[in-house]
Each structure stands twice: as C-alpha cells, then as structure tokens.
Short mmCIF file of C-alpha atoms in Angstrom, two decimals:
data_model
loop_
_atom_site.label_atom_id
_atom_site.label_comp_id
_atom_site.label_asym_id
_atom_site.label_seq_id
_atom_site.Cartn_x
_atom_site.Cartn_y
_atom_site.Cartn_z
CA MET A 245 -99.55 -41.24 -13.15
CA THR A 246 -97.89 -38.67 -10.80
CA ASP A 247 -97.44 -35.23 -10.35
CA LYS A 248 -95.02 -34.88 -12.57
CA PRO A 249 -94.63 -37.21 -15.39
CA THR A 250 -92.83 -38.50 -17.59
CA VAL A 251 -92.93 -36.83 -21.11
CA SER A 252 -91.86 -37.88 -24.54
CA VAL A 253 -91.83 -36.01 -27.12
CA LEU A 254 -91.82 -36.77 -30.54
CA GLY A 255 -90.07 -33.93 -32.70
CA THR A 256 -88.19 -31.50 -31.46
CA GLY A 257 -87.85 -28.58 -34.31
CA ILE A 258 -88.03 -24.95 -33.71
CA MET A 259 -91.31 -25.93 -31.66
CA GLY A 260 -90.80 -29.09 -29.96
CA ALA A 261 -87.18 -28.23 -28.91
CA ALA A 262 -88.60 -25.00 -26.67
CA MET A 263 -91.56 -26.85 -25.83
CA ALA A 264 -89.35 -30.23 -24.59
CA ARG A 265 -86.94 -27.39 -22.82
CA ASN A 266 -89.55 -25.59 -20.84
CA LEU A 267 -91.06 -28.86 -19.58
CA LEU A 268 -87.44 -29.17 -18.32
CA ARG A 269 -87.71 -26.23 -16.59
CA ALA A 270 -90.74 -27.63 -14.70
CA GLY A 271 -88.61 -29.96 -13.41
CA LEU A 272 -91.04 -33.05 -15.55
CA ALA A 273 -88.57 -35.84 -16.76
CA VAL A 274 -88.21 -35.77 -20.63
CA ARG A 275 -87.54 -38.17 -23.66
CA VAL A 276 -87.04 -36.63 -27.17
CA TRP A 277 -87.05 -38.27 -30.25
CA ASN A 278 -86.66 -36.39 -33.53
CA ARG A 279 -85.62 -38.01 -36.98
CA THR A 280 -82.88 -36.10 -37.59
CA ARG A 281 -80.92 -36.83 -34.39
CA ALA A 282 -78.84 -33.92 -34.53
CA LYS A 283 -81.84 -31.26 -33.67
CA ALA A 284 -82.66 -33.44 -30.59
CA GLU A 285 -78.98 -33.76 -29.43
CA PRO A 286 -79.12 -29.96 -27.63
CA LEU A 287 -81.54 -31.34 -25.28
CA ALA A 288 -79.57 -33.88 -23.96
CA ALA A 289 -77.17 -31.05 -21.97
CA ASP A 290 -80.72 -29.91 -20.26
CA GLY A 291 -81.54 -33.19 -19.14
CA ALA A 292 -83.28 -34.71 -21.94
CA TYR A 293 -82.86 -38.50 -23.38
CA VAL A 294 -83.08 -38.16 -26.43
CA ALA A 295 -83.93 -41.67 -27.98
CA ASP A 296 -82.79 -43.36 -31.46
CA THR A 297 -86.35 -44.34 -32.45
CA PRO A 298 -89.87 -43.67 -31.23
CA ASP A 299 -90.66 -46.63 -29.48
CA GLU A 300 -87.18 -46.09 -27.48
CA ALA A 301 -88.54 -42.49 -26.57
CA VAL A 302 -91.91 -43.46 -25.83
CA ARG A 303 -90.96 -45.94 -23.19
CA ASP A 304 -91.93 -45.81 -19.66
CA ALA A 305 -93.86 -42.16 -20.63
CA ASP A 306 -97.23 -41.01 -19.12
CA VAL A 307 -97.50 -38.22 -21.91
CA VAL A 308 -96.46 -38.37 -25.02
CA LEU A 309 -96.57 -34.54 -27.07
CA THR A 310 -95.90 -34.68 -30.66
CA VAL A 311 -94.97 -31.39 -32.33
CA LEU A 312 -93.86 -32.80 -35.29
CA HIS A 313 -94.81 -30.93 -39.40
CA ASP A 314 -98.02 -32.24 -40.52
CA GLY A 315 -100.59 -34.99 -39.46
CA PRO A 316 -99.62 -38.07 -41.92
CA ALA A 317 -96.06 -37.52 -39.78
CA VAL A 318 -98.08 -37.88 -36.79
CA LEU A 319 -99.60 -41.17 -37.57
CA ARG A 320 -96.77 -42.72 -38.85
CA THR A 321 -94.85 -41.66 -36.29
CA VAL A 322 -96.52 -42.93 -33.48
CA ARG A 323 -96.88 -46.59 -35.67
CA GLN A 324 -93.16 -46.61 -34.83
CA ALA A 325 -94.03 -45.76 -31.44
CA ALA A 326 -97.11 -48.25 -31.08
CA PRO A 327 -94.10 -50.84 -29.66
CA GLY A 328 -93.02 -49.04 -26.90
CA LEU A 329 -96.84 -47.13 -25.84
CA ARG A 330 -98.09 -48.48 -22.33
CA ARG A 331 -101.82 -48.47 -22.47
CA GLY A 332 -103.49 -45.61 -20.15
CA ALA A 333 -100.46 -43.10 -21.39
CA VAL A 334 -101.74 -39.76 -22.62
CA TRP A 335 -101.11 -38.36 -25.95
CA ILE A 336 -101.20 -34.85 -26.45
CA GLN A 337 -101.28 -34.04 -29.86
CA SER A 338 -100.06 -30.65 -30.11
CA THR A 339 -99.35 -30.61 -34.62
CA THR A 340 -101.29 -28.87 -36.88
CA ALA A 341 -102.87 -31.20 -38.59
CA GLY A 342 -106.60 -31.46 -40.53
CA ILE A 343 -109.75 -31.83 -39.54
CA GLU A 344 -110.36 -35.04 -41.42
CA GLU A 345 -106.50 -36.35 -39.60
CA VAL A 346 -107.44 -35.00 -36.61
CA GLY A 347 -109.51 -38.21 -36.12
CA GLU A 348 -107.35 -40.83 -37.38
CA LEU A 349 -104.63 -40.28 -35.10
CA ALA A 350 -107.73 -40.79 -32.43
CA GLY A 351 -108.92 -43.75 -33.80
CA LEU A 352 -105.21 -44.47 -33.30
CA ALA A 353 -104.86 -43.66 -29.43
CA ARG A 354 -107.71 -45.69 -28.98
CA GLU A 355 -106.09 -48.84 -30.86
CA HIS A 356 -103.18 -48.47 -28.34
CA GLY A 357 -105.50 -48.09 -24.86
CA LEU A 358 -104.43 -43.86 -24.70
CA VAL A 359 -106.22 -40.90 -23.80
CA PHE A 360 -106.11 -38.38 -26.68
CA PHE A 361 -106.13 -34.55 -26.56
CA ASP A 362 -106.19 -32.44 -29.57
CA ALA A 363 -104.47 -29.78 -28.16
CA PRO A 364 -102.76 -27.33 -30.75
CA VAL A 365 -100.86 -24.40 -29.62
CA LEU A 366 -100.91 -20.68 -30.85
CA GLY A 367 -97.29 -18.37 -31.19
CA THR A 368 -93.93 -18.70 -32.53
CA ARG A 369 -90.52 -19.35 -31.66
CA ALA A 370 -90.29 -16.60 -28.78
CA PRO A 371 -93.43 -17.56 -26.69
CA ALA A 372 -92.72 -21.35 -27.12
CA GLU A 373 -89.19 -19.97 -25.86
CA ALA A 374 -91.24 -19.02 -23.18
CA GLY A 375 -92.99 -20.78 -22.42
CA GLN A 376 -95.40 -18.51 -22.93
CA LEU A 377 -97.94 -20.54 -25.78
CA VAL A 378 -101.45 -20.26 -26.02
CA VAL A 379 -102.85 -24.04 -25.81
CA LEU A 380 -106.04 -24.61 -27.15
CA ALA A 381 -107.41 -27.95 -26.02
CA ALA A 382 -110.07 -30.32 -26.20
CA GLY A 383 -109.87 -34.17 -24.44
CA PRO A 384 -111.62 -35.78 -21.10
CA GLY A 385 -112.68 -33.74 -18.72
CA GLU A 386 -111.26 -36.71 -15.81
CA HIS A 387 -107.47 -36.58 -17.55
CA ARG A 388 -106.85 -32.54 -17.56
CA GLU A 389 -105.52 -33.02 -13.66
CA ALA A 390 -103.47 -35.21 -15.16
CA VAL A 391 -102.28 -33.06 -18.05
CA ALA A 392 -101.91 -29.95 -16.28
CA PRO A 393 -97.99 -30.31 -15.45
CA VAL A 394 -97.62 -30.53 -19.37
CA LEU A 395 -100.13 -27.83 -20.43
CA GLU A 396 -98.59 -25.40 -18.01
CA ALA A 397 -94.97 -25.57 -18.21
CA VAL A 398 -95.48 -25.07 -22.57
CA GLY A 399 -98.23 -21.98 -22.18
CA SER A 400 -99.26 -19.31 -20.62
CA ARG A 401 -103.29 -20.60 -20.59
CA THR A 402 -105.05 -23.23 -21.93
CA VAL A 403 -108.33 -22.75 -23.87
CA TRP A 404 -110.67 -26.05 -23.73
CA THR A 405 -112.35 -26.23 -26.52
CA GLY A 406 -114.43 -29.83 -25.84
CA GLU A 407 -114.09 -33.22 -24.13
CA ASP A 408 -113.67 -35.33 -27.58
CA GLY A 409 -110.25 -34.72 -28.70
CA ALA A 410 -111.59 -36.98 -31.54
CA ASP A 411 -113.97 -33.82 -32.31
CA ALA A 412 -110.84 -31.65 -33.58
CA ALA A 413 -113.07 -28.60 -31.51
CA ALA A 414 -108.91 -27.63 -30.72
CA THR A 415 -107.90 -28.16 -34.61
CA ARG A 416 -110.68 -26.07 -35.96
CA LEU A 417 -110.30 -22.91 -34.05
CA LYS A 418 -106.62 -23.32 -34.38
CA LEU A 419 -107.12 -23.68 -38.78
CA VAL A 420 -109.61 -20.08 -37.79
CA ALA A 421 -106.85 -18.76 -35.65
CA ASN A 422 -104.27 -19.58 -38.41
CA SER A 423 -106.26 -18.02 -41.29
CA TRP A 424 -106.19 -14.66 -39.92
CA VAL A 425 -102.16 -14.84 -39.15
CA LEU A 426 -101.57 -16.09 -42.31
CA ALA A 427 -103.78 -13.49 -44.21
CA ALA A 428 -101.74 -10.64 -41.84
CA THR A 429 -98.52 -12.50 -43.19
CA ASN A 430 -99.80 -12.40 -46.73
CA ALA A 431 -100.98 -8.51 -46.92
CA THR A 432 -97.34 -7.49 -44.81
CA GLY A 433 -95.81 -8.99 -47.77
CA GLU A 434 -97.48 -7.11 -50.66
CA VAL A 435 -97.77 -3.55 -48.76
CA LEU A 436 -94.10 -3.77 -48.92
CA ALA A 437 -93.41 -5.18 -52.04
CA LEU A 438 -96.38 -2.39 -53.53
CA SER A 439 -94.54 0.09 -51.69
CA GLN A 440 -90.86 -0.84 -52.83
CA ALA A 441 -92.46 -0.94 -56.94
CA LEU A 442 -94.39 2.19 -56.24
CA GLY A 443 -91.54 3.95 -54.91
CA VAL A 444 -92.72 4.75 -51.32
CA ASP A 445 -90.62 4.56 -48.66
CA PRO A 446 -92.69 2.08 -45.86
CA ARG A 447 -92.08 4.10 -43.27
CA SER A 448 -94.53 6.43 -44.57
CA PHE A 449 -97.20 4.25 -44.33
CA PHE A 450 -96.46 3.33 -41.10
CA ASP A 451 -96.57 6.87 -40.02
CA VAL A 452 -100.12 6.92 -41.69
CA ILE A 453 -102.09 4.63 -39.74
CA ALA A 454 -99.63 5.11 -37.00
CA GLY A 455 -102.15 4.81 -33.46
CA GLY A 456 -105.26 4.40 -35.34
CA PRO A 457 -107.26 0.90 -36.10
CA LEU A 458 -105.09 -0.01 -38.66
CA ASP A 459 -102.09 0.07 -36.64
CA MET A 460 -101.08 -3.15 -35.60
CA GLY A 461 -97.58 -4.75 -34.08
CA TYR A 462 -98.34 -7.98 -35.82
CA LEU A 463 -97.78 -6.35 -39.34
CA ARG A 464 -94.72 -4.13 -38.08
CA ALA A 465 -92.86 -6.49 -36.65
CA LYS A 466 -93.30 -8.81 -39.66
CA ALA A 467 -92.15 -5.97 -41.96
CA ALA A 468 -89.19 -4.97 -40.00
CA LEU A 469 -88.07 -8.82 -40.46
CA VAL A 470 -87.93 -8.00 -44.14
CA LEU A 471 -86.54 -4.59 -43.98
CA GLU A 472 -84.15 -5.82 -42.03
CA ASP A 473 -83.17 -8.70 -43.39
CA ARG A 474 -83.36 -11.04 -40.37
CA LEU A 475 -85.56 -13.93 -41.83
CA SER A 476 -83.03 -16.50 -40.16
CA PRO A 477 -83.87 -18.03 -38.32
CA PRO A 478 -87.14 -17.90 -38.23
CA SER A 479 -89.98 -17.84 -35.98
CA PHE A 480 -92.58 -19.74 -37.96
CA ALA A 481 -91.05 -21.39 -41.44
CA VAL A 482 -92.44 -21.07 -44.66
CA THR A 483 -93.08 -24.55 -45.76
CA THR A 484 -94.52 -24.73 -42.41
CA ALA A 485 -96.71 -21.97 -43.09
CA ALA A 486 -97.81 -22.76 -46.61
CA LYS A 487 -98.95 -26.22 -45.08
CA ASP A 488 -101.18 -24.37 -42.53
CA ALA A 489 -102.27 -22.55 -45.54
CA ARG A 490 -103.17 -25.54 -47.36
CA LEU A 491 -105.87 -27.20 -44.52
CA ILE A 492 -107.79 -23.93 -44.08
CA VAL A 493 -108.35 -23.72 -47.63
CA GLU A 494 -109.53 -28.18 -47.71
CA ALA A 495 -111.16 -27.66 -44.35
CA GLY A 496 -113.04 -24.89 -45.94
CA LEU A 497 -114.00 -26.23 -48.75
CA ARG A 498 -114.95 -29.60 -47.24
CA HIS A 499 -117.39 -27.46 -45.58
CA GLY A 500 -118.87 -25.54 -47.92
CA VAL A 501 -116.92 -22.56 -47.97
CA ARG A 502 -114.81 -20.85 -50.83
CA LEU A 503 -111.88 -19.09 -48.85
CA ASP A 504 -110.27 -17.44 -52.13
CA GLY A 505 -107.73 -14.96 -50.04
CA ALA A 506 -106.75 -17.89 -48.21
CA ALA A 507 -106.23 -19.69 -51.45
CA ALA A 508 -104.02 -17.23 -53.34
CA GLY A 509 -102.06 -16.36 -49.66
CA ALA A 510 -101.43 -20.62 -50.08
CA GLU A 511 -100.22 -19.91 -53.66
CA ARG A 512 -97.87 -17.06 -53.04
CA LEU A 513 -96.16 -18.90 -49.32
CA ALA A 514 -95.90 -22.06 -51.75
CA ARG A 515 -94.48 -19.77 -54.81
CA ALA A 516 -91.71 -18.53 -51.76
CA ALA A 517 -91.05 -21.46 -50.80
CA ALA A 518 -90.30 -22.69 -54.59
CA GLN A 519 -88.19 -19.28 -54.86
CA GLY A 520 -85.56 -20.73 -51.78
CA HIS A 521 -87.21 -19.38 -48.98
CA GLY A 522 -88.57 -22.31 -47.77
CA ASP A 523 -86.42 -22.05 -44.39
CA GLU A 524 -86.69 -18.73 -43.77
CA ASP A 525 -89.27 -17.00 -41.88
CA MET A 526 -92.84 -16.48 -43.01
CA ALA A 527 -92.56 -13.18 -43.54
CA ALA A 528 -90.42 -13.97 -46.47
CA VAL A 529 -93.43 -14.53 -48.57
CA TYR A 530 -92.90 -10.95 -49.33
CA PHE A 531 -90.53 -12.24 -52.66
CA ALA A 532 -94.12 -13.91 -53.93
CA SER A 533 -94.81 -10.54 -55.23
CA PHE A 534 -91.59 -11.08 -57.55
CA GLU A 535 -91.35 -13.41 -60.43
CA GLU A 536 -87.67 -12.98 -60.95
CA GLU A 537 -84.93 -11.40 -58.46
CA GLY A 538 -84.07 -8.69 -60.67
CA GLU A 539 -87.93 -7.85 -60.30
CA ARG A 540 -86.55 -7.20 -56.15
CA GLU A 541 -83.26 -5.22 -56.92
CA GLN A 542 -84.89 -3.66 -59.58
CA GLY A 543 -87.98 -2.06 -57.50
CA GLU A 544 -85.06 -1.61 -54.34
CA GLU A 545 -83.11 0.51 -57.00
CA ARG A 546 -86.00 2.87 -57.98
CA ARG A 547 -87.09 3.48 -54.01
CA THR A 548 -83.17 4.45 -52.97
CA GLU A 549 -82.61 6.69 -56.14
#
C-alpha cells in the first residue's frame, strides 16, 4: 500500500459524502458508490470516481470504507462488491451496527482475505464536513500505519479500543456514547414539550440553568433547531437515531441490562418517524410528545397568549 492509498467509499449519505470529500482534500484517490447514484454524483466535481456498482467501486482500492445505514446494508453491499475486492485490502467499517453484526462482518472480511477494522465515528454533519470526527477503532496494530492517512483525513483523533475488530470493542463504545446522546436528545424534546404545555417560555428554563452543572451546549443547540424551525437538513436524522436506539436496547437485553429509558426513547423516535419527521434532525423527536398535530398547535397558542 502506498503512502496515499486509493479509498473506496460505499455509502455517500450525510456522513459518507463528508468523509469522502475530506479524503479527497487530503490528496487521496477516492472511488464512491451509493445505492441512489444521485447522492454520489456531486462528489465527481470534487474529484471522486463515481461507480455504478459496489464491485466497480472497490476495484483497485487499497482501503474500503463502509458508511451505510445499518449492518444488514453493509453485509449486502460488501457481498455485492466481492468480485472486485482485492485480497489483502483493508476494510474500515464505520457504520453503526449491532455487536453481533460486527462479528458477522468480520467473518465476511476473513472469507475474502480483507484486513478488518471496526471503526464507527462520533459526530454529526458539521464535524464530519470539517474532518473533526472522533474515530473509535479496533484493528491489528501492524496495519494501523496503513490506515492512518484515511483516519487522519476524516477525524480529529482516533481512540483505539483493541487489536481485533471482530470483538466489536469500538462498536460497544459507540453504543454507550450514543445512549447518552439519544437520552439527551429525547430529554430536550420533552422539556420543550412540557414547557409549551405548561405555558412556560423555554428561555426561562435556560436562564435558570445558565452557567451551572445542568447547563449543556448540546441541549441549547438541539432546542434551537426546534424553536427556530431548522430541522432540515438534518445533522443526524430521526430514522438513523431510531435505528441506533434499537441497537442500544437490544445490546442491553443481550447482556442482561434493562434500559427502560433507552427503550422509551426508541419508541419516541419511532413515533416521530411515523408522524413524518424521519428525514428531519433527530431533535424532531420533540413531536413525539404530541399525539396529534393539533395538540402541539394548541400548546403553542397557550404559550403565546
């Protein structure tokens, strides 16, 4: 592998497209594929080669980077890419998948002679676009130097969690981190909904907690998206957050832990998606507090009277 490897990015949604652009800015050759080609085509203007199929995208690639919706999508896509995979190539798996799914993906990597890295990332649209993601990674030490140009291009730092990606140590840490993110997001939605229902200006709440241990930049940022009607385009969509919430609840149950708050949060995210907010920022979980649109409008009227 050269100092500047050729990278194939499979999946060019919010995160994948941003990561591909940062790879290009770092001077790496980038080949991209997305199930909906229109989402990948803008990357051609940045210098990426846009492939029609996964196997075309991975042809001649030193590194394959998967940034897809979930584990099954990754498994399906890499199987489609199999004819073009080069034995000895590195596979950096950055999709947030289930712990057991990571093991299955690692098995697929062994089947095709790939060096497997479990490497989900922390961050949303803005840090992804700025190349400031935190990469949580597990993989063989002897190959880390080879993947460094890729990880350094997409992230501000890499947190190594182990030598064997199949153990899913990085994914375990990602699920723990996301459990906190989603809990905070759900709590933000509920505090706004309760404020509205009780006729309390949310700014009064922010004033009360200002500068203290309960204050939180994330709370203010997500609340602003709702209060200022800036839920699109999303930094992290409701549908993706709902998927991650399910993975967190399932991981807890498989390991003997009841996560009642996480389970309730997963239900709220699913309800917000069913109400038509799936493609909006996950702060739109706020809407799950209202059974009907009219209830939310009545609450807004009470707050402004």
